[in-house]
XYZ file of C-alpha atoms in Angstrom:
459
model
C 0.000 0.000 0.000
C 1.312 3.406 -0.945
C 1.469 6.078 1.746
C 2.125 9.768 1.592
C 1.984 12.578 4.106
C -0.584 15.304 4.275
C 0.558 18.563 2.691
C 1.801 21.183 5.048
C -0.425 24.286 5.194
C 1.954 26.298 7.294
C 2.799 29.374 5.246
C 6.490 30.288 5.352
C 7.969 33.634 4.457
C 9.119 34.227 0.899
C 12.759 35.187 0.259
C 13.585 37.962 -2.159
C 17.012 39.396 -1.591
C 18.284 38.353 1.835
C 19.345 35.011 3.247
C 17.338 35.418 6.449
C 14.161 35.678 4.390
C 14.433 32.123 3.064
C 11.661 29.627 3.597
C 11.969 26.640 5.851
C 12.305 23.241 4.227
C 9.753 20.489 4.604
C 10.557 16.856 5.315
C 10.359 14.468 2.402
C 7.622 11.853 2.401
C 7.987 8.126 2.103
C 5.963 8.008 -1.082
C 7.344 5.987 -3.977
C 6.310 8.214 -6.867
C 7.167 5.871 -9.693
C 5.376 2.868 -8.156
C 2.298 4.938 -7.366
C 2.073 6.581 -10.771
C 2.559 3.392 -12.713
C -0.102 1.509 -10.807
C -2.559 4.351 -10.570
C -2.047 5.407 -14.187
C -1.973 9.083 -13.261
C 0.230 11.189 -15.503
C -0.619 14.528 -13.970
C -0.707 13.922 -10.234
C 0.405 16.990 -8.269
C 3.464 16.085 -6.251
C 4.976 19.080 -4.548
C 5.321 21.097 -1.370
C 2.866 23.576 0.044
C 5.498 26.260 0.147
C 4.319 29.484 -1.500
C 3.712 32.638 0.460
C 0.253 33.565 1.787
C -1.722 35.807 -0.538
C 0.864 35.466 -3.277
C -0.479 32.679 -5.429
C -3.784 31.769 -6.986
C -6.041 29.654 -4.811
C -5.724 26.575 -6.982
C -1.919 26.560 -6.462
C -1.919 26.833 -2.688
C -2.521 23.176 -1.726
C 0.155 20.792 -2.860
C 1.434 17.411 -1.763
C 5.026 16.987 -0.784
C 7.909 15.902 -2.969
C 8.491 12.147 -3.047
C 11.344 10.293 -1.478
C 14.254 9.758 -3.870
C 14.187 6.133 -4.962
C 16.598 3.705 -6.632
C 17.065 4.394 -10.287
C 15.065 7.627 -10.462
C 18.298 9.594 -10.813
C 18.582 8.234 -14.363
C 15.040 7.018 -15.029
C 12.956 8.717 -17.677
C 10.761 11.355 -15.964
C 7.089 10.431 -15.645
C 5.285 13.720 -15.225
C 5.689 17.478 -15.395
C 3.953 18.996 -12.385
C 4.489 22.761 -12.131
C 3.914 22.656 -8.355
C 6.485 19.984 -7.601
C 9.082 21.388 -5.176
C 12.100 19.807 -3.546
C 13.496 20.816 -0.123
C 16.398 23.237 -0.300
C 17.819 23.062 3.224
C 19.721 20.038 4.432
C 23.117 18.454 4.908
C 23.453 17.916 1.167
C 22.449 20.079 -1.764
C 19.505 19.169 -3.951
C 19.910 18.012 -7.560
C 22.192 15.041 -6.865
C 19.971 12.254 -5.541
C 16.831 14.139 -6.552
C 14.759 12.229 -9.149
C 15.971 13.439 -12.523
C 13.828 16.119 -14.138
C 13.079 16.378 -17.870
C 15.479 19.265 -18.533
C 18.932 20.161 -17.286
C 21.552 22.829 -17.786
C 25.082 23.371 -16.512
C 26.362 26.952 -16.480
C 29.975 27.763 -15.596
C 30.970 31.248 -14.454
C 34.036 33.360 -13.867
C 33.824 34.989 -10.432
C 34.414 38.753 -10.549
C 34.227 39.400 -6.792
C 36.970 41.843 -5.764
C 37.700 40.349 -2.352
C 36.461 37.933 0.310
C 33.683 40.261 1.381
C 32.399 40.339 -2.186
C 32.709 36.554 -2.400
C 30.668 36.134 0.781
C 28.087 38.546 -0.615
C 27.908 36.474 -3.794
C 27.389 33.209 -1.912
C 24.645 34.725 0.224
C 22.861 36.129 -2.822
C 23.071 32.788 -4.602
C 21.670 31.011 -1.548
C 18.772 33.453 -1.292
C 17.936 33.343 -5.000
C 18.105 29.539 -5.193
C 15.901 29.247 -2.122
C 13.258 31.498 -3.637
C 13.382 30.023 -7.136
C 13.084 26.441 -5.940
C 10.181 27.325 -3.629
C 8.274 29.593 -6.005
C 6.191 32.678 -5.278
C 5.483 36.147 -6.608
C 7.793 39.095 -7.094
C 6.868 42.453 -5.510
C 5.336 45.112 -7.712
C 7.519 48.093 -8.627
C 7.100 51.512 -10.114
C 6.876 50.845 -13.899
C 9.355 53.664 -14.502
C 12.043 51.267 -13.228
C 13.136 47.895 -14.608
C 10.771 45.096 -13.541
C 12.009 42.845 -10.718
C 11.654 39.741 -12.902
C 11.971 38.731 -16.552
C 8.300 37.743 -16.548
C 8.803 34.684 -18.749
C 6.949 32.503 -16.237
C 4.215 35.046 -15.576
C 3.326 36.870 -12.358
C 3.537 33.755 -10.171
C 6.738 31.692 -10.326
C 6.027 27.961 -9.935
C 8.764 25.725 -8.487
C 8.295 23.285 -11.410
C 10.605 20.696 -9.848
C 13.541 23.117 -10.040
C 16.800 22.252 -8.320
C 19.941 24.378 -8.482
C 23.236 22.817 -7.373
C 26.202 25.091 -6.605
C 29.765 23.851 -7.132
C 33.202 25.467 -7.134
C 35.994 25.001 -9.652
C 39.695 24.507 -9.005
C 40.484 28.049 -10.174
C 38.511 29.632 -7.322
C 41.040 28.231 -4.850
C 43.824 30.524 -6.030
C 45.278 33.539 -4.239
C 42.346 35.899 -4.880
C 40.217 34.986 -1.867
C 42.627 33.135 0.422
C 41.009 29.731 -0.150
C 44.085 27.796 -1.301
C 44.730 26.065 2.021
C 41.159 24.735 2.075
C 41.146 23.277 -1.445
C 39.341 19.909 -1.591
C 42.001 17.228 -1.894
C 40.955 15.803 -5.284
C 39.780 19.018 -6.947
C 41.780 19.723 -10.093
C 41.593 21.296 -13.502
C 40.177 18.906 -16.082
C 42.866 17.706 -18.499
C 42.271 16.019 -21.816
C 42.099 12.265 -22.351
C 43.392 10.707 -25.601
C 40.044 10.918 -27.450
C 39.198 14.451 -26.274
C 39.022 17.539 -28.464
C 38.422 20.055 -25.694
C 37.363 23.567 -26.640
C 38.830 26.003 -24.102
C 35.746 28.222 -24.402
C 33.579 25.334 -23.152
C 35.746 24.166 -20.252
C 36.412 24.888 -16.578
C 35.122 27.818 -14.510
C 35.425 29.326 -11.034
C 31.879 28.326 -10.178
C 29.194 26.154 -11.755
C 25.444 25.847 -11.328
C 23.522 22.745 -12.339
C 19.898 23.635 -13.094
C 17.309 20.862 -13.395
C 13.568 21.385 -13.866
C 10.474 19.965 -15.489
C 10.588 22.536 -18.301
C 13.408 24.463 -19.951
C 11.780 27.869 -19.400
C 12.083 27.323 -15.645
C 15.854 27.028 -15.682
C 16.162 29.837 -18.255
C 14.169 31.972 -15.826
C 16.324 30.907 -12.883
C 19.548 31.680 -14.736
C 18.373 35.134 -15.743
C 17.224 35.844 -12.184
C 20.640 34.915 -10.804
C 22.493 36.987 -13.400
C 20.221 39.951 -12.648
C 21.031 39.771 -8.922
C 24.802 39.324 -9.275
C 26.044 42.254 -11.397
C 29.793 42.718 -11.051
C 30.098 39.403 -9.219
C 29.616 36.736 -11.899
C 30.125 36.409 -15.647
C 28.927 33.441 -17.683
C 31.824 31.424 -19.124
C 29.872 28.666 -20.906
C 26.582 26.816 -20.668
C 25.139 23.598 -21.987
C 21.499 22.549 -21.910
C 20.024 19.071 -22.161
C 16.839 17.054 -21.931
C 15.619 13.531 -21.300
C 12.381 12.147 -22.759
C 9.240 12.354 -20.660
C 7.856 8.859 -20.178
C 4.210 8.836 -18.984
C 3.218 5.622 -17.168
C 1.646 2.981 -19.351
C 0.062 -0.418 -18.568
C 2.741 -3.098 -18.614
C 5.562 -0.611 -19.085
C 8.854 -1.642 -17.501
C 10.660 1.044 -15.540
C 13.982 1.840 -17.121
C 16.656 4.439 -17.687
C 16.125 7.167 -20.276
C 17.737 6.737 -23.692
C 20.650 8.726 -25.031
C 20.929 9.947 -28.632
C 22.676 6.722 -29.631
C 19.429 4.966 -28.764
C 20.720 3.081 -25.706
C 19.533 3.385 -22.133
C 21.906 5.608 -20.171
C 22.289 5.179 -16.434
C 21.800 1.431 -16.046
C 23.445 -0.044 -12.959
C 23.691 3.286 -11.148
C 24.441 2.697 -7.439
C 21.241 2.691 -5.402
C 20.489 5.993 -3.729
C 18.277 4.109 -1.271
C 21.418 2.622 0.263
C 22.569 5.452 2.540
C 25.759 3.663 3.546
C 26.643 3.229 -0.128
C 25.930 6.887 -0.865
C 28.116 7.896 2.085
C 30.920 5.755 0.693
C 30.646 6.652 -3.001
C 28.979 10.072 -3.285
C 29.091 12.157 -0.104
C 32.222 13.454 1.609
C 32.342 12.157 5.178
C 34.741 11.605 8.032
C 36.173 8.537 6.317
C 37.350 10.609 3.367
C 40.627 12.493 3.558
C 39.120 15.929 2.964
C 38.961 19.220 4.896
C 36.334 19.158 7.638
C 34.375 21.985 5.998
C 33.773 19.794 2.910
C 31.760 17.098 4.697
C 28.382 16.711 3.063
C 29.708 17.837 -0.302
C 30.595 15.878 -3.429
C 32.646 16.094 -6.620
C 30.868 16.823 -9.892
C 32.405 15.859 -13.226
C 30.805 17.404 -16.316
C 31.574 16.321 -19.874
C 30.031 17.623 -23.099
C 30.305 14.577 -25.369
C 29.574 14.981 -29.069
C 27.899 11.950 -30.735
C 28.558 11.287 -34.408
C 24.990 10.148 -34.939
C 25.152 9.934 -38.730
C 28.010 7.407 -38.553
C 26.344 5.546 -35.701
C 23.032 5.195 -37.549
C 24.867 3.414 -40.392
C 26.497 0.904 -38.032
C 24.994 -2.623 -37.840
C 22.862 -3.281 -34.780
C 24.970 -6.275 -33.717
C 28.075 -4.075 -33.703
C 26.296 -1.317 -31.743
C 25.224 -3.805 -29.088
C 28.700 -5.341 -28.903
C 30.224 -1.873 -28.436
C 27.921 -1.089 -25.507
C 27.519 -4.613 -24.130
C 23.744 -4.209 -23.939
C 20.658 -4.896 -26.038
C 19.511 -1.686 -27.661
C 15.778 -2.008 -27.122
C 15.571 -3.634 -23.682
C 18.772 -2.255 -22.199
C 19.570 -5.747 -20.916
C 23.210 -6.836 -20.702
C 24.146 -9.308 -23.433
C 24.203 -12.035 -20.767
C 20.732 -11.149 -19.434
C 17.135 -10.379 -20.408
C 16.258 -7.232 -18.399
C 18.005 -3.889 -17.960
C 18.351 -4.492 -14.236
C 20.063 -7.876 -14.685
C 23.662 -7.996 -13.461
C 26.108 -8.804 -16.275
C 27.700 -12.243 -15.890
C 31.387 -11.729 -16.568
C 32.639 -14.576 -14.386
C 31.333 -17.246 -16.758
C 32.512 -15.277 -19.804
C 36.246 -14.731 -19.153
C 37.151 -14.608 -22.857
C 34.407 -12.135 -23.786
C 32.506 -14.451 -26.111
C 29.164 -13.015 -24.899
C 30.144 -9.570 -23.620
C 33.323 -8.381 -25.392
C 36.189 -7.541 -23.080
C 36.278 -4.024 -24.542
C 32.509 -3.438 -24.319
C 31.650 -0.087 -22.753
C 29.838 -1.501 -19.726
C 32.561 -4.074 -19.039
C 35.353 -1.531 -19.094
C 33.398 1.081 -17.101
C 32.414 -1.367 -14.373
C 34.307 -4.689 -14.453
C 32.422 -5.707 -11.321
C 35.484 -6.812 -9.416
C 36.231 -6.184 -5.732
C 39.084 -3.890 -6.777
C 36.770 -1.605 -8.799
C 33.843 -1.310 -6.367
C 35.081 2.076 -5.140
C 35.245 3.390 -8.715
C 31.475 3.499 -9.081
C 29.897 6.891 -9.808
C 26.382 8.312 -9.640
C 25.431 9.390 -13.183
C 22.836 12.054 -13.996
C 23.158 12.724 -17.767
C 21.045 14.701 -20.250
C 20.912 14.661 -24.062
C 21.818 17.844 -25.924
C 21.285 19.163 -29.440
C 23.151 22.322 -30.448
C 22.142 22.654 -34.083
C 24.209 21.875 -37.181
C 27.953 21.987 -37.852
C 29.407 23.732 -40.915
C 29.826 20.368 -42.630
C 26.095 19.711 -42.303
C 26.419 17.166 -39.496
C 24.158 17.322 -36.454
C 25.774 18.624 -33.276
C 24.114 16.232 -30.833
C 25.379 14.342 -27.853
C 25.425 13.807 -24.115
C 25.697 16.323 -21.296
C 27.362 13.837 -18.980
C 27.177 14.673 -15.272
C 28.298 12.425 -12.456
C 28.897 12.715 -8.722
C 31.410 10.968 -6.472
C 33.194 11.356 -3.151
C 36.617 10.823 -4.743
C 37.182 12.319 -8.190
C 40.349 10.297 -8.811
C 38.815 6.992 -7.725
C 35.539 7.825 -9.475
C 35.245 9.446 -12.890
C 38.966 9.706 -13.642
C 39.634 6.011 -12.944
C 36.604 4.954 -14.991
C 37.599 7.172 -17.916
C 41.142 5.812 -17.928
C 39.742 2.286 -18.332
C 37.578 3.535 -21.219
C 40.517 5.053 -23.113
C 40.731 3.330 -26.500
C 37.306 1.667 -26.304
C 35.496 0.993 -29.630
C 32.847 3.596 -28.748
C 35.463 6.324 -29.267
C 34.919 6.045 -33.027
C 31.462 7.532 -32.520
C 31.967 10.102 -29.748
C 34.189 13.129 -29.074
C 34.306 14.942 -25.698
C 34.524 18.685 -26.399
C 34.020 20.443 -23.065
C 33.179 20.331 -19.370
C 35.037 20.576 -16.101
C 35.547 19.289 -12.565
C 33.803 21.027 -9.667
C 33.282 20.559 -5.934
C 29.661 20.641 -4.787
C 29.414 22.607 -1.551
C 27.713 21.040 1.473
C 24.085 22.072 1.875
C 22.726 25.038 3.839
C 21.262 23.564 7.004
C 18.573 26.175 7.692
C 17.507 29.706 6.812
C 20.341 31.168 8.932
C 22.944 29.297 6.901
C 24.279 29.938 3.403
C 26.143 27.838 0.843
C 29.890 28.159 1.361
C 29.712 29.484 4.925
C 31.887 26.705 6.363
C 34.520 27.187 3.650
C 34.821 30.890 4.458
C 34.975 30.204 8.203
C 37.687 27.584 7.668
C 39.862 30.144 5.867
C 39.119 33.206 7.997
């Protein structure tokens, strides 16, 4: 039997420009959204938080259920619904947007920080905390004299819905230079992304002092959030590069098998992600804790690796299906490993030491050999597909906005990528951008702000 909590009707204050005006977070429910939706056949069920300010929203938007608990494969599953009133808690030990069920649209934006000194940097972090809190809760902007610029872009209308928005703040290696006195507190594994043998990295699409990962039900919501943040940080931030992506919306259907969303090569992407229901596993693989050799201020954070990976789809579409499946090590339609029948089946490498069933250089076998020695190399993937138009040669510029999280960047993404160097898939893909970033620990309550512990540790 499915259970869910009653919506909270306590009306919090709405933040606008100050950290101490942020709303209080609401506990997550124990509801399994995917199980409930698939068995109830409801594609438009409202799943959100009653978190807008009193008198600031239309009556029909004021009562909302709470956001569901994050479950198993939802980080890479195809989204089921697009509920404008879905809201995820902002406050907590960890930031949102990592183990949050993946939304239909995503965007990573990297910035150069223009803050003149530490005071300016603290101001920037407080503004970002306040803006993210408001944008992920939703509400209305105050009215202003029309002789002045409006307080909001208006692209979402007079009432801003949360729309499942999450915004995740991370810092790049370059921020820990001499400008703000942060060098001694640099996370141990944070580094500038260097090229691998198959990379063709474009400097204009790499690195950054600071990065924001936006995820929402609809693209207009993260466009709105980005413009709001830029509007409130003049002289503090400058956009360096951005990349948008999507995953297909998959409404529940009778008899449909839950699975990961497909990438633009037609294969399911995100199979065998570590279970986010296993808190001990998440503490070992994703979240920085006492067991990790990191500065104390970093506990609760994580490393984010971002890669913009071009897919040569024209070449791929002319490749025989058997060869495609051998390259990945999975069946294209079902997502099942070549040694199994369902996507969730565990590949059987032990009985296939010579690679007669799953080739030894298959993508899934290299990425995760499933040996005791490689257990700590597992990463939590959260990718999106991107399409940037057409190249000068007439080829489609399509690919994968690859995003993953791990507690140890060297043991995680970097180790996995080194095993993948030279794989057959390289004939069809070309990484062109991205960067490594450290996701700050969460803001605990409305008196806290993202980055506070880092600044205190370097005071």
